[in-house]
């Protein structure tokens, strides 16, 4: 009798603890299975569509955020450089190449999930497609460095991990995919201040 | 018993994930419902310290929201000024996208958008209104919802353009 009670309560506790923990874990971020990966950049095109999956919906409800609709644009996040190392404020990176065809895009440095406030710092922590100096062929290079650089320069904030968010506005790739290969700029580490 | 526990865990997991949108006290609709009056535009991008939904917004954009209730009639949002780039998304009270577009949707690049229930759409098709001429009408099956407009604002020198745009935007119900 007591043995039965113990094993039933074991099953109930296991179900409850594991169920709650796994649900909290699974809704802490957008789900990995709907992720689109291009050159180290990750996006979730289905979130902006008509029928986002239950995990994306749960994430949005829990975080209290709203999504960018597919007709508005698509957001890409990069946490790593081209070698797979996490982005760090102490290092110098070069973002080069081009974006998919889009009317407008913005690039920001994000720390702890929140974009850094450019107005408070008074130095560039973000850029957009209409503010860049470009090459003759339309390609661009942006240097992310703790110290000012000539050309397109972004300050990543103090030492420590950061993310880059590249948001494409009015882009065909958000609503239709697979017709042509998606091109995203490469994030390459140039140097690291190990001290 | 471990098998029973794991099966139970899977059920608990599914129940929580599926019910979160309904149970969340902090989803976008509840934030908007408590913070805004219907048909009154509220600027979001300066509210990031107060509203969870404003935290992850693109700092190079200005966003504002208008809440509506189709029980009072069809919802219209109109604006006759120009902006460099705008996009609009209509959400229902479950946070689902009802309709979204950007300024390329109309040749004039002005916002002229209506949201209506299926029965209201039938009514305006039978009896076209002057004030809806040139409007794009989106269909929503849920009565309550909100529109979010994004405006390109790369730096503070654009503030005047953005303020003017928001001041010129009209969110209103049109009784059908």
CSV table of C-alpha atoms in Angstrom, one decimal:
chain,number,residue,atom,x,y,z
A,1,UNK,CA,0.0,0.0,0.0
A,2,UNK,CA,2.7,2.5,1.1
A,3,UNK,CA,4.9,1.2,-1.7
A,4,UNK,CA,2.1,1.9,-4.2
A,5,UNK,CA,1.6,5.4,-2.9
A,6,UNK,CA,5.3,6.1,-3.1
A,7,UNK,CA,5.6,4.9,-6.7
A,8,UNK,CA,2.5,6.8,-7.8
A,9,UNK,CA,3.8,10.0,-6.2
A,10,UNK,CA,7.2,9.4,-7.9
A,11,UNK,CA,5.4,9.3,-11.3
A,12,UNK,CA,3.4,12.4,-10.5
A,13,UNK,CA,6.4,14.4,-9.3
A,14,UNK,CA,8.4,13.2,-12.3
A,15,UNK,CA,5.7,14.2,-14.7
A,16,UNK,CA,5.2,17.6,-13.1
A,17,UNK,CA,8.9,18.5,-12.7
A,18,UNK,CA,10.0,17.3,-16.1
A,19,UNK,CA,7.0,18.6,-17.9
A,20,UNK,CA,7.2,22.1,-16.4
A,21,UNK,CA,11.0,22.3,-16.8
A,22,UNK,CA,11.0,21.1,-20.4
A,23,UNK,CA,8.1,23.5,-21.3
A,24,UNK,CA,10.0,26.5,-19.7
A,25,UNK,CA,13.2,25.5,-21.5
A,26,UNK,CA,11.4,25.0,-24.9
A,27,UNK,CA,9.7,28.4,-24.8
A,28,UNK,CA,12.7,30.5,-23.6
A,29,UNK,CA,13.7,31.2,-27.2
A,30,UNK,CA,12.4,30.7,-30.7
A,31,UNK,CA,12.5,27.0,-31.6
A,32,UNK,CA,15.6,25.7,-33.4
A,33,UNK,CA,13.7,23.5,-35.9
A,34,UNK,CA,12.2,26.5,-37.7
A,35,UNK,CA,15.6,28.2,-38.0
A,36,UNK,CA,17.0,29.3,-41.3
A,37,UNK,CA,20.8,29.4,-41.2
A,38,UNK,CA,22.8,31.4,-43.8
A,39,UNK,CA,26.5,32.0,-43.4
A,40,UNK,CA,26.3,32.0,-39.6
A,41,UNK,CA,23.2,34.2,-39.5
A,42,UNK,CA,20.0,32.7,-38.1
A,43,UNK,CA,16.4,33.7,-38.8
A,44,UNK,CA,12.9,32.4,-38.2
A,45,UNK,CA,10.9,33.1,-41.3
A,46,UNK,CA,7.9,31.2,-40.2
A,47,UNK,CA,7.3,33.4,-37.2
A,48,UNK,CA,6.2,36.2,-39.4
A,49,UNK,CA,3.8,34.0,-41.4
A,50,UNK,CA,0.2,33.3,-41.1
A,51,UNK,CA,0.5,30.2,-38.9
A,52,UNK,CA,3.5,30.3,-36.6
A,53,UNK,CA,4.1,27.0,-34.8
A,54,UNK,CA,3.0,26.5,-31.1
A,55,UNK,CA,6.4,26.9,-29.7
A,56,UNK,CA,7.0,30.3,-31.4
A,57,UNK,CA,3.5,31.5,-30.3
A,58,UNK,CA,4.3,30.4,-26.8
A,59,UNK,CA,7.6,32.2,-26.8
A,60,UNK,CA,6.0,35.4,-28.0
A,61,UNK,CA,3.3,35.2,-25.4
A,62,UNK,CA,5.8,34.5,-22.7
A,63,UNK,CA,8.3,37.2,-23.6
A,64,UNK,CA,5.5,39.8,-24.3
A,65,UNK,CA,7.0,40.6,-27.7
A,66,UNK,CA,5.5,40.8,-31.2
A,67,UNK,CA,6.9,39.5,-34.4
A,68,UNK,CA,8.0,41.2,-37.6
A,69,UNK,CA,5.5,40.1,-40.2
A,70,UNK,CA,6.9,38.5,-43.4
A,71,UNK,CA,5.5,41.3,-45.5
A,72,UNK,CA,7.5,43.8,-43.3
A,73,UNK,CA,10.8,42.1,-43.2
A,74,UNK,CA,13.0,39.4,-41.7
A,75,UNK,CA,15.5,39.6,-38.8
A,76,UNK,CA,18.8,37.7,-38.8
A,77,UNK,CA,20.9,37.2,-35.7
A,78,UNK,CA,24.6,36.3,-35.5
A,79,UNK,CA,26.3,35.2,-32.3
A,80,UNK,CA,29.5,33.8,-33.8
A,81,UNK,CA,32.2,34.8,-36.3
A,82,UNK,CA,33.0,32.7,-39.4
A,83,UNK,CA,35.2,30.3,-37.3
A,84,UNK,CA,32.3,29.6,-34.9
A,85,UNK,CA,33.8,31.6,-32.0
A,86,UNK,CA,31.4,33.7,-29.9
A,87,UNK,CA,31.4,37.4,-30.7
A,88,UNK,CA,33.3,39.4,-28.1
A,89,UNK,CA,33.6,43.2,-27.5
A,90,UNK,CA,37.3,43.0,-27.1
A,91,UNK,CA,37.9,41.7,-30.7
A,92,UNK,CA,37.9,43.4,-34.0
A,93,UNK,CA,35.5,42.0,-36.7
A,94,UNK,CA,35.0,42.7,-40.3
A,95,UNK,CA,31.5,42.3,-41.8
A,96,UNK,CA,31.8,42.1,-45.6
A,97,UNK,CA,29.8,41.0,-48.6
A,98,UNK,CA,26.3,41.9,-49.4
A,99,UNK,CA,22.7,41.3,-48.2
A,100,UNK,CA,19.9,39.7,-50.1
A,101,UNK,CA,17.9,42.1,-52.3
A,102,UNK,CA,16.1,44.4,-49.9
A,103,UNK,CA,14.9,47.9,-49.8
A,104,UNK,CA,16.4,48.8,-46.5
A,105,UNK,CA,18.3,47.1,-43.8
A,106,UNK,CA,19.6,48.0,-40.3
A,107,UNK,CA,22.5,46.5,-38.3
A,108,UNK,CA,22.7,46.7,-34.6
A,109,UNK,CA,24.8,45.4,-31.7
A,110,UNK,CA,22.6,43.7,-29.1
A,111,UNK,CA,23.7,42.9,-25.5
A,112,UNK,CA,21.5,40.8,-23.2
A,113,UNK,CA,18.7,40.8,-25.8
A,114,UNK,CA,18.5,44.6,-25.9
A,115,UNK,CA,20.0,46.8,-28.6
A,116,UNK,CA,22.6,49.3,-27.3
A,117,UNK,CA,21.3,52.8,-27.2
A,118,UNK,CA,23.2,54.9,-29.7
A,119,UNK,CA,22.0,58.3,-28.5
A,120,UNK,CA,23.4,57.8,-25.0
A,121,UNK,CA,26.9,56.9,-26.3
A,122,UNK,CA,27.2,59.4,-29.1
A,123,UNK,CA,29.3,57.0,-31.2
A,124,UNK,CA,28.0,54.6,-33.9
A,125,UNK,CA,26.7,51.4,-32.4
A,126,UNK,CA,24.5,50.6,-35.4
A,127,UNK,CA,24.3,51.4,-39.1
A,128,UNK,CA,21.8,51.0,-42.0
A,129,UNK,CA,21.9,50.5,-45.7
A,130,UNK,CA,21.6,54.2,-46.5
A,131,UNK,CA,24.4,55.3,-44.3
A,132,UNK,CA,27.2,53.0,-45.6
A,133,UNK,CA,30.2,53.7,-47.6
A,134,UNK,CA,30.2,51.1,-50.3
A,135,UNK,CA,32.7,49.7,-52.8
A,136,UNK,CA,32.5,50.4,-56.5
A,137,UNK,CA,30.6,47.1,-57.0
A,138,UNK,CA,28.0,47.9,-54.2
A,139,UNK,CA,29.5,45.5,-51.7
A,140,UNK,CA,30.4,46.8,-48.2
A,141,UNK,CA,32.8,46.3,-45.3
A,142,UNK,CA,31.9,47.2,-41.8
A,143,UNK,CA,34.5,47.1,-39.0
A,144,UNK,CA,33.4,46.3,-35.5
A,145,UNK,CA,36.1,47.5,-33.2
A,146,UNK,CA,36.6,48.9,-29.7
A,147,UNK,CA,38.6,51.8,-31.2
A,148,UNK,CA,37.5,54.1,-34.0
A,149,UNK,CA,38.3,53.0,-37.6
A,150,UNK,CA,38.1,54.7,-40.9
A,151,UNK,CA,35.2,53.8,-43.2
A,152,UNK,CA,32.2,52.0,-41.8
A,153,UNK,CA,32.8,51.5,-38.1
A,154,UNK,CA,30.6,50.2,-35.2
A,155,UNK,CA,31.4,50.2,-31.5
A,156,UNK,CA,30.4,46.9,-29.9
A,157,UNK,CA,30.3,48.1,-26.3
A,158,UNK,CA,32.6,47.0,-23.5
A,159,UNK,CA,34.4,43.6,-23.4
A,160,UNK,CA,32.0,40.7,-23.3
A,161,UNK,CA,29.7,38.7,-25.6
A,162,UNK,CA,27.4,40.5,-28.0
A,163,UNK,CA,25.1,39.6,-30.9
A,164,UNK,CA,24.5,41.3,-34.2
A,165,UNK,CA,21.1,41.8,-35.6
A,166,UNK,CA,20.7,42.4,-39.3
A,167,UNK,CA,17.1,43.2,-40.1
A,168,UNK,CA,16.0,43.3,-43.8
A,169,UNK,CA,12.9,45.4,-44.5
A,170,UNK,CA,10.8,44.8,-47.5
A,171,UNK,CA,12.6,41.7,-48.7
A,172,UNK,CA,11.4,38.9,-51.0
A,173,UNK,CA,13.2,36.2,-49.0
A,174,UNK,CA,10.9,36.6,-46.0
A,175,UNK,CA,7.9,35.5,-47.9
A,176,UNK,CA,9.4,33.3,-50.7
A,177,UNK,CA,12.4,31.1,-50.4
A,178,UNK,CA,14.2,28.5,-52.4
A,179,UNK,CA,14.2,30.3,-55.8
A,180,UNK,CA,17.7,31.7,-55.4
A,181,UNK,CA,20.4,31.2,-52.9
A,182,UNK,CA,20.4,33.7,-50.0
A,183,UNK,CA,23.6,35.7,-49.6
A,184,UNK,CA,24.5,37.1,-46.3
A,185,UNK,CA,27.6,39.1,-45.3
A,186,UNK,CA,30.5,37.2,-43.6
A,187,UNK,CA,31.5,38.1,-40.1
A,188,UNK,CA,35.2,37.5,-39.9
A,189,UNK,CA,37.5,38.0,-36.9
A,190,UNK,CA,40.4,40.3,-37.7
A,191,UNK,CA,42.2,40.5,-34.3
A,192,UNK,CA,41.6,40.0,-30.7
A,193,UNK,CA,42.9,42.0,-27.8
A,194,UNK,CA,43.7,39.1,-25.4
A,195,UNK,CA,44.7,41.5,-22.6
B,1,UNK,CA,6.3,4.0,-13.1
B,2,UNK,CA,9.1,5.9,-14.8
B,3,UNK,CA,7.3,5.3,-18.1
B,4,UNK,CA,4.1,6.6,-16.6
B,5,UNK,CA,6.0,9.6,-15.3
B,6,UNK,CA,7.6,10.4,-18.7
B,7,UNK,CA,4.2,10.1,-20.4
B,8,UNK,CA,2.8,12.5,-17.9
B,9,UNK,CA,5.7,14.9,-18.4
B,10,UNK,CA,5.0,14.9,-22.1
B,11,UNK,CA,1.4,15.8,-21.5
B,12,UNK,CA,2.3,18.5,-18.9
B,13,UNK,CA,4.8,19.9,-21.4
B,14,UNK,CA,2.2,20.0,-24.3
B,15,UNK,CA,-0.4,21.5,-22.0
B,16,UNK,CA,1.8,24.3,-20.9
B,17,UNK,CA,3.1,25.1,-24.4
B,18,UNK,CA,-0.4,25.2,-25.9
B,19,UNK,CA,-1.9,27.1,-23.0
B,20,UNK,CA,0.8,29.7,-22.6
B,21,UNK,CA,-0.7,32.1,-25.2
B,22,UNK,CA,-4.0,32.1,-23.3
B,23,UNK,CA,-2.5,32.2,-19.8
B,24,UNK,CA,0.3,34.7,-20.2
B,25,UNK,CA,-0.4,37.8,-18.2
B,26,UNK,CA,2.2,39.7,-20.2
B,27,UNK,CA,1.5,39.1,-23.9
B,28,UNK,CA,1.4,41.9,-26.4
B,29,UNK,CA,-2.4,42.2,-26.4
B,30,UNK,CA,-2.7,42.5,-22.6
B,31,UNK,CA,0.1,45.1,-22.5
B,32,UNK,CA,-1.7,47.1,-25.2
B,33,UNK,CA,-5.1,46.7,-23.7
B,34,UNK,CA,-4.0,48.1,-20.3
B,35,UNK,CA,-1.7,50.9,-21.8
B,36,UNK,CA,-3.8,52.3,-24.6
B,37,UNK,CA,-7.3,53.6,-25.2
B,38,UNK,CA,-9.0,52.4,-28.4
B,39,UNK,CA,-8.2,54.3,-31.6
B,40,UNK,CA,-5.5,56.4,-29.8
B,41,UNK,CA,-2.0,56.1,-31.2
B,42,UNK,CA,0.7,55.2,-28.6
B,43,UNK,CA,4.3,55.5,-29.4
B,44,UNK,CA,6.2,52.3,-28.5
B,45,UNK,CA,9.9,53.0,-29.2
B,46,UNK,CA,10.3,55.4,-26.3
B,47,UNK,CA,8.6,53.0,-23.8
B,48,UNK,CA,11.2,50.3,-23.6
B,49,UNK,CA,11.8,50.8,-19.9
B,50,UNK,CA,8.1,50.2,-19.2
B,51,UNK,CA,6.8,47.8,-21.8
B,52,UNK,CA,8.2,44.3,-22.5
B,53,UNK,CA,7.0,44.5,-26.1
B,54,UNK,CA,9.2,47.6,-26.8
B,55,UNK,CA,12.4,46.1,-25.6
B,56,UNK,CA,13.5,44.3,-28.7
B,57,UNK,CA,12.4,46.8,-31.2
B,58,UNK,CA,14.8,48.1,-33.9
B,59,UNK,CA,16.2,51.4,-32.5
B,60,UNK,CA,16.4,52.8,-36.0
B,61,UNK,CA,12.6,52.6,-36.3
B,62,UNK,CA,9.8,54.5,-34.6
B,63,UNK,CA,6.7,52.4,-33.9
B,64,UNK,CA,3.2,53.2,-32.8
B,65,UNK,CA,0.2,51.2,-32.0
B,66,UNK,CA,-3.6,51.7,-32.4
B,67,UNK,CA,-6.1,49.4,-30.8
B,68,UNK,CA,-9.5,48.6,-32.3
B,69,UNK,CA,-12.7,46.8,-31.6
B,70,UNK,CA,-14.7,45.7,-34.7
B,71,UNK,CA,-17.9,45.6,-32.6
B,72,UNK,CA,-17.9,49.4,-33.0
B,73,UNK,CA,-17.6,49.1,-36.7
B,74,UNK,CA,-14.9,48.6,-39.3
B,75,UNK,CA,-11.4,49.8,-38.2
B,76,UNK,CA,-9.7,52.3,-40.5
B,77,UNK,CA,-6.2,53.7,-40.3
B,78,UNK,CA,-5.3,56.5,-42.7
B,79,UNK,CA,-2.4,58.9,-43.2
B,80,UNK,CA,-1.8,61.3,-46.0
B,81,UNK,CA,1.8,62.3,-45.3
B,82,UNK,CA,4.9,60.9,-46.7
B,83,UNK,CA,7.5,58.9,-45.0
B,84,UNK,CA,10.7,57.3,-46.3
B,85,UNK,CA,9.6,53.8,-45.4
B,86,UNK,CA,6.7,52.5,-43.3
B,87,UNK,CA,5.2,49.1,-42.7
B,88,UNK,CA,2.1,48.2,-40.9
B,89,UNK,CA,1.0,44.9,-39.3
B,90,UNK,CA,-2.5,44.1,-38.0
B,91,UNK,CA,-2.6,41.7,-35.1
B,92,UNK,CA,-5.6,40.1,-33.5
B,93,UNK,CA,-6.0,39.8,-29.7
B,94,UNK,CA,-4.3,36.4,-29.8
B,95,UNK,CA,-1.2,38.0,-31.2
B,96,UNK,CA,-1.7,36.5,-34.7
B,97,UNK,CA,-0.9,38.5,-37.8
B,98,UNK,CA,-4.1,39.3,-39.6
B,99,UNK,CA,-2.5,41.5,-42.3
B,100,UNK,CA,0.8,43.1,-43.0
B,101,UNK,CA,2.2,45.3,-45.7
B,102,UNK,CA,4.6,48.1,-46.4
B,103,UNK,CA,4.4,51.4,-48.3
B,104,UNK,CA,4.7,49.7,-51.7
B,105,UNK,CA,1.1,48.4,-51.4
B,106,UNK,CA,-0.4,51.5,-52.8
B,107,UNK,CA,0.8,53.7,-55.7
B,108,UNK,CA,0.4,56.8,-53.5
B,109,UNK,CA,2.5,55.2,-50.7
B,110,UNK,CA,0.0,56.4,-48.2
B,111,UNK,CA,-1.6,54.4,-45.4
B,112,UNK,CA,-5.2,53.7,-46.3
B,113,UNK,CA,-6.1,50.5,-44.6
B,114,UNK,CA,-9.3,49.0,-43.2
B,115,UNK,CA,-9.9,45.9,-41.1
B,116,UNK,CA,-13.4,44.3,-41.0
B,117,UNK,CA,-15.2,41.1,-40.0
B,118,UNK,CA,-16.4,39.0,-42.9
B,119,UNK,CA,-20.0,40.2,-42.4
B,120,UNK,CA,-18.8,43.9,-42.4
B,121,UNK,CA,-16.9,43.2,-45.6
B,122,UNK,CA,-20.0,41.9,-47.3
B,123,UNK,CA,-21.9,45.0,-46.1
B,124,UNK,CA,-19.3,47.4,-47.5
B,125,UNK,CA,-19.1,45.5,-50.8
B,126,UNK,CA,-22.9,45.9,-51.2
B,127,UNK,CA,-22.8,49.5,-50.2
B,128,UNK,CA,-19.5,51.1,-51.0
B,129,UNK,CA,-18.5,54.1,-48.9
B,130,UNK,CA,-16.8,57.2,-50.0
B,131,UNK,CA,-14.5,57.3,-47.1
B,132,UNK,CA,-13.2,53.8,-47.9
B,133,UNK,CA,-12.3,54.6,-51.6
B,134,UNK,CA,-8.8,53.5,-52.3
B,135,UNK,CA,-8.5,51.6,-49.1
B,136,UNK,CA,-7.1,48.2,-48.7
B,137,UNK,CA,-9.4,46.1,-46.6
B,138,UNK,CA,-8.2,43.1,-44.5
B,139,UNK,CA,-10.4,40.5,-43.1
B,140,UNK,CA,-10.3,39.5,-39.4
B,141,UNK,CA,-12.3,36.8,-37.8
B,142,UNK,CA,-11.7,38.2,-34.3
B,143,UNK,CA,-13.3,41.4,-33.2
B,144,UNK,CA,-10.4,42.9,-31.2
B,145,UNK,CA,-6.9,43.7,-32.3
B,146,UNK,CA,-4.3,46.3,-32.9
B,147,UNK,CA,-2.3,47.9,-35.7
B,148,UNK,CA,1.4,48.5,-35.4
B,149,UNK,CA,3.1,51.0,-37.8
B,150,UNK,CA,6.9,51.1,-38.1
B,151,UNK,CA,8.6,54.2,-39.5
B,152,UNK,CA,12.2,54.5,-40.5
B,153,UNK,CA,13.9,56.8,-38.1
B,154,UNK,CA,17.7,56.2,-38.4
B,155,UNK,CA,18.7,59.1,-36.2
B,156,UNK,CA,17.1,61.8,-34.0
B,157,UNK,CA,17.1,64.3,-36.8
B,158,UNK,CA,14.2,62.4,-38.3
B,159,UNK,CA,12.1,63.0,-35.1
B,160,UNK,CA,10.1,65.8,-36.6
B,161,UNK,CA,9.1,63.8,-39.6
B,162,UNK,CA,8.1,60.9,-37.3
B,163,UNK,CA,6.1,63.1,-34.9
B,164,UNK,CA,4.3,64.8,-37.9
B,165,UNK,CA,3.5,61.4,-39.3
B,166,UNK,CA,2.0,60.1,-36.1
B,167,UNK,CA,0.1,63.2,-35.5
B,168,UNK,CA,-1.4,62.9,-39.0
B,169,UNK,CA,-2.4,59.3,-38.6
B,170,UNK,CA,-6.1,58.7,-38.0
B,171,UNK,CA,-7.3,55.5,-36.4
B,172,UNK,CA,-11.1,55.4,-36.3
B,173,UNK,CA,-14.1,53.1,-36.4
B,174,UNK,CA,-16.4,53.3,-39.4
B,175,UNK,CA,-19.9,52.0,-38.4
B,176,UNK,CA,-21.2,49.6,-41.0
